[in-house]
């Protein structure tokens, strides 16, 4: 009879929920954490630069060249565009050609990639006849613009 009572107690305990012990996981849920990073780009290191004569200074048809390096850093696909006007001294001007990386007035970074490299901006001017432009200092301004693609 005593054995039967112990058996009944044990069987009764098996039907009861067990108590949780410290450290037992009682429940678990999951959540995804997300964010979107916006497209951004920055130009740094662009400085003023001067064109120097390749030929005899001031001579008809003399070529003047100059360049500077700058860094483009972007976290995605962007276009860099260069704009600039003729070099001017008062009413006189000398037509000037500007290029980025010796390949034209703009370039695009690779699709789906980050970018962090140095690039070259260059300018070239050619004098006309000796009497077409006055001697002296000429000046222009260039602008590099980064836009999203």
Coordinates of N, CA and C in Angstrom, one line a residue:
X1 N 0.8 -1.2 0.0 CA 0.0 0.0 0.0 C 0.9 1.2 0.0
X2 N 1.9 1.2 0.8 CA 2.8 2.3 0.8 C 3.4 2.6 -0.5
X3 N 3.8 1.5 -1.2 CA 4.4 1.6 -2.6 C 3.4 2.2 -3.5
X4 N 2.1 1.8 -3.4 CA 1.1 2.4 -4.2 C 0.9 3.9 -4.0
X5 N 1.0 4.3 -2.8 CA 0.9 5.8 -2.4 C 2.0 6.6 -3.0
X6 N 3.2 6.0 -3.0 CA 4.4 6.7 -3.6 C 4.2 6.8 -5.1
X7 N 3.8 5.7 -5.7 CA 3.6 5.7 -7.1 C 2.5 6.7 -7.5
X8 N 1.5 6.9 -6.7 CA 0.4 7.8 -7.0 C 1.0 9.3 -6.9
X9 N 1.8 9.5 -5.9 CA 2.4 10.8 -5.8 C 3.3 11.1 -7.0
X10 N 4.1 10.2 -7.4 CA 5.1 10.4 -8.5 C 4.3 10.6 -9.8
X11 N 3.3 9.8 -10.0 CA 2.5 10.0 -11.2 C 1.7 11.3 -11.2
X12 N 1.3 11.8 -10.1 CA 0.7 13.1 -9.9 C 1.6 14.2 -10.2
X13 N 2.9 14.1 -9.9 CA 3.9 15.1 -10.1 C 4.2 15.2 -11.6
X14 N 4.2 14.0 -12.3 CA 4.5 14.0 -13.7 C 3.5 14.8 -14.5
X15 N 2.3 14.8 -14.0 CA 1.2 15.6 -14.7 C 1.3 17.1 -14.4
X16 N 2.0 17.5 -13.4 CA 2.2 18.9 -13.1 C 3.3 19.6 -13.9
X17 N 3.1 20.9 -14.2 CA 4.2 21.6 -14.9 C 5.4 21.7 -14.0
X18 N 6.5 21.5 -14.6 CA 7.8 21.6 -13.9 C 8.1 23.1 -13.7
X19 N 8.7 23.5 -12.6 CA 9.1 24.8 -12.3 C 10.4 25.2 -13.2
X20 N 10.4 26.4 -13.7 CA 11.6 26.9 -14.4 C 12.8 27.1 -13.5
X21 N 13.9 26.8 -14.0 CA 15.1 27.0 -13.2 C 15.8 28.3 -13.7
X22 N 16.6 28.9 -13.0 CA 17.4 30.1 -13.4 C 18.2 29.7 -14.6
X23 N 18.2 30.6 -15.6 CA 19.0 30.4 -16.8 C 18.2 29.7 -17.9
X24 N 17.0 29.2 -17.7 CA 16.2 28.5 -18.7 C 15.5 29.6 -19.6
X25 N 15.5 29.4 -20.9 CA 14.8 30.3 -21.8 C 13.4 30.0 -21.8
X26 N 12.5 31.0 -21.5 CA 11.1 30.8 -21.4 C 10.4 31.1 -22.7
X27 N 11.0 32.1 -23.4 CA 10.4 32.5 -24.7 C 11.4 33.2 -25.6
X28 N 11.2 33.2 -26.9 CA 12.2 33.9 -27.7 C 11.5 34.5 -28.9
X29 N 11.8 35.7 -29.3 CA 11.2 36.4 -30.5 C 12.4 37.0 -31.3
X30 N 12.2 37.2 -32.6 CA 13.2 37.8 -33.4 C 12.7 39.0 -34.1
X31 N 13.6 40.0 -34.4 CA 13.2 41.2 -35.2 C 14.4 41.5 -36.0
X32 N 14.2 41.9 -37.3 CA 15.2 42.4 -38.1 C 15.5 43.9 -37.9
X33 N 16.7 44.3 -37.9 CA 17.1 45.7 -37.7 C 17.6 46.1 -39.1
X34 N 17.1 47.2 -39.6 CA 17.5 47.7 -41.0 C 17.8 49.1 -40.9
X35 N 18.5 49.6 -42.0 CA 18.7 51.0 -42.2 C 19.1 51.2 -43.7
X36 N 18.8 52.4 -44.2 CA 19.2 52.8 -45.5 C 20.2 53.9 -45.5
X37 N 21.3 53.7 -46.2 CA 22.4 54.7 -46.2 C 22.2 55.5 -47.5
X38 N 22.1 56.8 -47.3 CA 21.9 57.7 -48.5 C 23.2 57.8 -49.3
X39 N 23.0 58.1 -50.6 CA 24.1 58.3 -51.5 C 24.8 59.7 -51.1
X40 N 26.1 59.6 -51.0 CA 26.9 60.8 -50.7 C 28.2 60.8 -51.3
X41 N 28.7 62.0 -51.7 CA 30.1 62.1 -52.3 C 30.7 63.4 -51.9
X42 N 32.0 63.4 -51.9 CA 32.8 64.6 -51.5 C 34.0 64.7 -52.3
X43 N 34.3 66.0 -52.7 CA 35.5 66.3 -53.4 C 36.4 67.0 -52.5
X44 N 37.7 66.6 -52.4 CA 38.6 67.3 -51.5 C 40.0 67.5 -52.3
X45 N 40.7 68.5 -51.8 CA 42.1 68.7 -52.3 C 42.2 69.5 -53.6
X46 N 41.1 70.0 -54.1 CA 41.2 70.8 -55.3 C 41.7 72.2 -55.0
X47 N 42.8 72.6 -55.6 CA 43.4 73.9 -55.4 C 43.5 74.7 -56.6
X48 N 43.8 76.0 -56.5 CA 44.0 76.8 -57.6 C 45.3 76.3 -58.3
X49 N 45.3 76.4 -59.7 CA 46.5 76.1 -60.4 C 46.8 77.0 -61.6
X50 N 48.0 77.1 -62.0 CA 48.4 78.0 -63.1 C 48.8 77.2 -64.3
X51 N 48.5 77.8 -65.5 CA 48.9 77.2 -66.7 C 50.3 77.8 -67.1
X52 N 51.2 77.0 -67.5 CA 52.5 77.4 -67.9 C 52.7 77.2 -69.4
X53 N 53.6 78.0 -70.0 CA 53.8 77.9 -71.4 C 54.6 76.6 -71.8
X54 N 54.1 75.9 -72.8 CA 54.8 74.7 -73.3 C 55.7 75.2 -74.4
X55 N 55.3 76.3 -75.1 CA 56.1 76.9 -76.2 C 56.6 78.2 -75.7
X56 N 57.1 79.0 -76.6 CA 57.7 80.3 -76.3 C 56.5 81.2 -75.7
X57 N 56.7 81.7 -74.5 CA 55.7 82.5 -73.8 C 55.3 83.8 -74.7
X58 N 54.0 83.9 -74.9 CA 53.5 85.1 -75.6 C 53.5 85.0 -77.1
X59 N 54.1 84.0 -77.7 CA 54.2 83.8 -79.1 C 52.9 83.4 -79.7
X60 N 52.6 83.7 -81.0 CA 51.4 83.3 -81.6 C 51.3 81.8 -81.6
X61 N 50.1 81.3 -81.2 CA 49.8 79.9 -81.2 C 50.5 79.2 -80.0
X62 N 51.1 79.9 -79.0 CA 51.7 79.3 -77.9 C 50.6 78.5 -77.1
X63 N 51.1 77.3 -76.6 CA 50.2 76.4 -75.8 C 50.6 76.6 -74.3
X64 N 49.6 76.7 -73.4 CA 49.8 76.8 -72.0 C 49.0 75.6 -71.4
X65 N 49.6 74.9 -70.4 CA 49.0 73.8 -69.8 C 49.2 73.8 -68.3
X66 N 48.2 73.2 -67.6 CA 48.4 73.1 -66.1 C 47.4 72.1 -65.6
X67 N 47.6 71.6 -64.4 CA 46.7 70.6 -63.8 C 46.8 70.6 -62.3
X68 N 45.8 70.0 -61.7 CA 45.8 69.8 -60.2 C 45.1 68.4 -60.0
X69 N 45.5 67.8 -58.8 CA 44.8 66.6 -58.5 C 43.8 66.9 -57.4
X70 N 42.8 66.1 -57.3 CA 41.8 66.2 -56.3 C 41.3 64.7 -55.9
X71 N 40.6 64.6 -54.8 CA 40.2 63.3 -54.4 C 38.6 63.3 -54.5
X72 N 38.1 62.2 -55.1 CA 36.7 62.0 -55.0 C 36.4 60.8 -54.2
X73 N 35.5 60.9 -53.2 CA 35.1 59.8 -52.3 C 33.6 59.7 -52.4
X74 N 33.1 58.5 -52.7 CA 31.6 58.4 -52.8 C 31.3 57.0 -52.3
X75 N 30.0 56.8 -51.9 CA 29.6 55.5 -51.4 C 28.6 54.9 -52.4
X76 N 28.7 55.4 -53.7 CA 27.9 54.8 -54.7 C 28.2 55.4 -56.1
X77 N 27.3 55.2 -57.0 CA 27.4 55.5 -58.4 C 27.1 57.0 -58.6
X78 N 28.1 57.8 -59.0 CA 28.0 59.3 -59.2 C 28.7 59.7 -60.5
X79 N 28.3 60.9 -60.9 CA 29.0 61.5 -62.0 C 29.7 62.8 -61.5
X80 N 30.9 63.0 -62.0 CA 31.6 64.3 -61.8 C 31.6 65.0 -63.1
X81 N 31.2 66.3 -63.0 CA 31.2 67.1 -64.2 C 32.0 68.4 -64.0
X82 N 32.7 68.8 -65.0 CA 33.6 70.0 -64.9 C 33.0 71.1 -65.9
X83 N 33.0 72.3 -65.3 CA 32.6 73.4 -66.1 C 33.6 74.5 -65.9
X84 N 33.8 75.3 -66.9 CA 34.7 76.4 -66.8 C 34.6 77.3 -68.0
X85 N 35.1 78.5 -67.9 CA 35.0 79.4 -69.0 C 36.4 79.8 -69.5
X86 N 36.5 80.6 -70.5 CA 37.7 81.1 -71.1 C 38.5 81.9 -70.1
X87 N 39.8 81.8 -70.2 CA 40.7 82.7 -69.3 C 40.5 84.1 -69.8
X88 N 40.3 85.1 -68.9 CA 40.0 86.5 -69.2 C 41.0 87.4 -68.5
X89 N 41.3 88.5 -69.3 CA 42.0 89.6 -68.8 C 41.3 90.9 -69.3
X90 N 40.4 91.4 -68.5 CA 39.6 92.6 -69.0 C 38.7 92.1 -70.1
X91 N 38.8 92.8 -71.3 CA 38.0 92.4 -72.4 C 38.6 91.3 -73.2
X92 N 39.8 91.0 -73.0 CA 40.5 89.9 -73.8 C 40.3 88.6 -73.1
X93 N 40.2 87.5 -73.9 CA 40.0 86.2 -73.4 C 40.7 85.2 -74.3
X94 N 41.1 84.1 -73.7 CA 41.8 83.0 -74.4 C 41.0 81.7 -74.2
X95 N 40.5 81.1 -75.3 CA 39.7 79.9 -75.2 C 40.5 78.9 -74.5
X96 N 39.8 78.2 -73.5 CA 40.5 77.2 -72.7 C 39.7 75.9 -72.7
X97 N 40.4 74.8 -72.8 CA 39.8 73.5 -72.8 C 40.1 72.8 -71.5
X98 N 39.1 72.3 -70.8 CA 39.3 71.7 -69.5 C 38.9 70.2 -69.6
X99 N 39.6 69.3 -68.9 CA 39.3 67.9 -68.9 C 39.5 67.3 -67.5
X100 N 38.8 66.2 -67.3 CA 39.0 65.4 -66.1 C 39.7 64.1 -66.5
X101 N 40.8 63.7 -65.9 CA 41.5 62.5 -66.2 C 41.9 62.4 -67.7
X102 N 42.1 63.5 -68.3 CA 42.5 63.5 -69.7 C 41.5 62.8 -70.7
X103 N 40.2 62.9 -70.3 CA 39.2 62.2 -71.1 C 37.9 62.9 -71.2
X104 N 37.9 64.2 -71.1 CA 36.6 65.0 -71.3 C 36.2 65.7 -70.0
X105 N 35.0 66.3 -70.1 CA 34.5 67.1 -69.0 C 33.7 66.4 -68.0
X106 N 33.6 65.1 -68.1 CA 32.9 64.4 -67.0 C 33.3 62.9 -67.0
X107 N 33.1 62.2 -65.8 CA 33.2 60.8 -65.7 C 32.3 60.3 -64.7
X108 N 32.0 59.0 -64.8 CA 31.1 58.3 -63.9 C 31.9 57.2 -63.1
X109 N 31.5 57.1 -61.9 CA 32.1 56.0 -61.1 C 31.4 54.7 -61.4
X110 N 31.9 53.6 -61.0 CA 31.4 52.3 -61.3 C 30.0 52.0 -60.6
X111 N 29.1 51.4 -61.3 CA 27.8 51.1 -60.7 C 28.0 50.1 -59.6
X112 N 27.3 50.3 -58.5 CA 27.3 49.4 -57.4 C 28.6 49.3 -56.6
X113 N 29.4 50.3 -56.7 CA 30.7 50.2 -56.0 C 31.0 51.5 -55.3
X114 N 31.8 51.5 -54.2 CA 32.3 52.6 -53.5 C 33.4 53.2 -54.3
X115 N 33.8 54.4 -54.1 CA 34.9 55.0 -54.8 C 35.7 55.9 -53.9
X116 N 37.0 55.8 -54.0 CA 37.9 56.7 -53.2 C 39.2 56.8 -53.9
X117 N 39.4 57.7 -54.8 CA 40.6 57.8 -55.7 C 40.9 59.3 -56.0
X118 N 42.2 59.5 -56.3 CA 42.6 60.8 -56.8 C 42.4 60.8 -58.3
X119 N 42.1 62.0 -58.7 CA 41.8 62.3 -60.2 C 42.5 63.6 -60.6
X120 N 42.6 63.8 -61.8 CA 43.3 65.0 -62.4 C 42.3 65.9 -63.1
X121 N 42.4 67.2 -62.8 CA 41.7 68.2 -63.6 C 42.8 69.0 -64.3
X122 N 42.6 69.1 -65.6 CA 43.6 69.8 -66.4 C 43.0 70.9 -67.3
X123 N 43.8 71.8 -67.7 CA 43.4 72.9 -68.6 C 44.5 73.2 -69.6
X124 N 44.0 73.6 -70.8 CA 45.0 73.9 -71.9 C 44.4 75.1 -72.6
X125 N 45.3 76.1 -72.9 CA 44.9 77.3 -73.6 C 45.9 77.5 -74.8
X126 N 45.4 78.0 -75.9 CA 46.2 78.3 -77.0 C 46.0 79.8 -77.4
X127 N 47.1 80.5 -77.5 CA 47.1 81.9 -77.9 C 46.7 82.0 -79.4
X128 N 46.1 83.1 -79.7 CA 45.9 83.4 -81.1 C 47.2 84.2 -81.7
X129 N 47.0 85.0 -82.6 CA 48.1 85.9 -83.1 C 48.6 86.7 -82.0
X130 N 49.8 87.2 -82.1 CA 50.4 88.0 -81.0 C 49.5 89.1 -80.6
X131 N 48.9 89.8 -81.5 CA 48.1 91.0 -81.2 C 46.7 90.7 -80.8
X132 N 46.3 89.4 -80.7 CA 44.9 89.0 -80.4 C 44.6 89.1 -78.9
X133 N 45.6 89.0 -78.0 CA 45.3 89.1 -76.6 C 46.4 89.9 -76.0
X134 N 46.0 90.7 -75.0 CA 47.0 91.6 -74.3 C 47.9 90.8 -73.4
X135 N 49.1 91.2 -73.2 CA 50.0 90.5 -72.2 C 49.5 90.8 -70.8
X136 N 49.7 89.9 -69.9 CA 49.2 90.1 -68.5 C 48.6 88.9 -67.9
X137 N 48.0 89.0 -66.8 CA 47.4 87.9 -66.0 C 46.0 87.6 -66.5
X138 N 45.7 86.4 -66.7 CA 44.4 85.9 -67.1 C 43.9 85.0 -66.0
X139 N 42.5 85.0 -65.9 CA 42.0 84.2 -64.8 C 40.6 83.7 -65.3
X140 N 40.3 82.5 -64.7 CA 39.0 81.9 -64.9 C 38.7 81.1 -63.7
X141 N 37.5 80.6 -63.6 CA 37.1 79.7 -62.5 C 36.5 78.4 -63.0
X142 N 36.9 77.3 -62.5 CA 36.3 76.0 -62.8 C 35.4 75.6 -61.7
X143 N 34.4 74.7 -62.0 CA 33.6 74.1 -61.0 C 33.5 72.6 -61.2
X144 N 33.7 71.8 -60.2 CA 33.5 70.4 -60.3 C 32.2 70.1 -59.5
X145 N 31.3 69.4 -60.2 CA 30.0 69.1 -59.6 C 29.8 67.6 -59.5
X146 N 29.4 67.1 -58.4 CA 29.1 65.6 -58.2 C 27.6 65.5 -58.2
X147 N 27.1 64.6 -59.0 CA 25.6 64.4 -59.0 C 25.3 62.9 -59.0
X148 N 24.2 62.5 -58.5 CA 23.7 61.1 -58.4 C 23.3 60.6 -59.8
X149 N 23.6 59.4 -60.0 CA 23.1 58.7 -61.2 C 22.1 57.6 -60.9

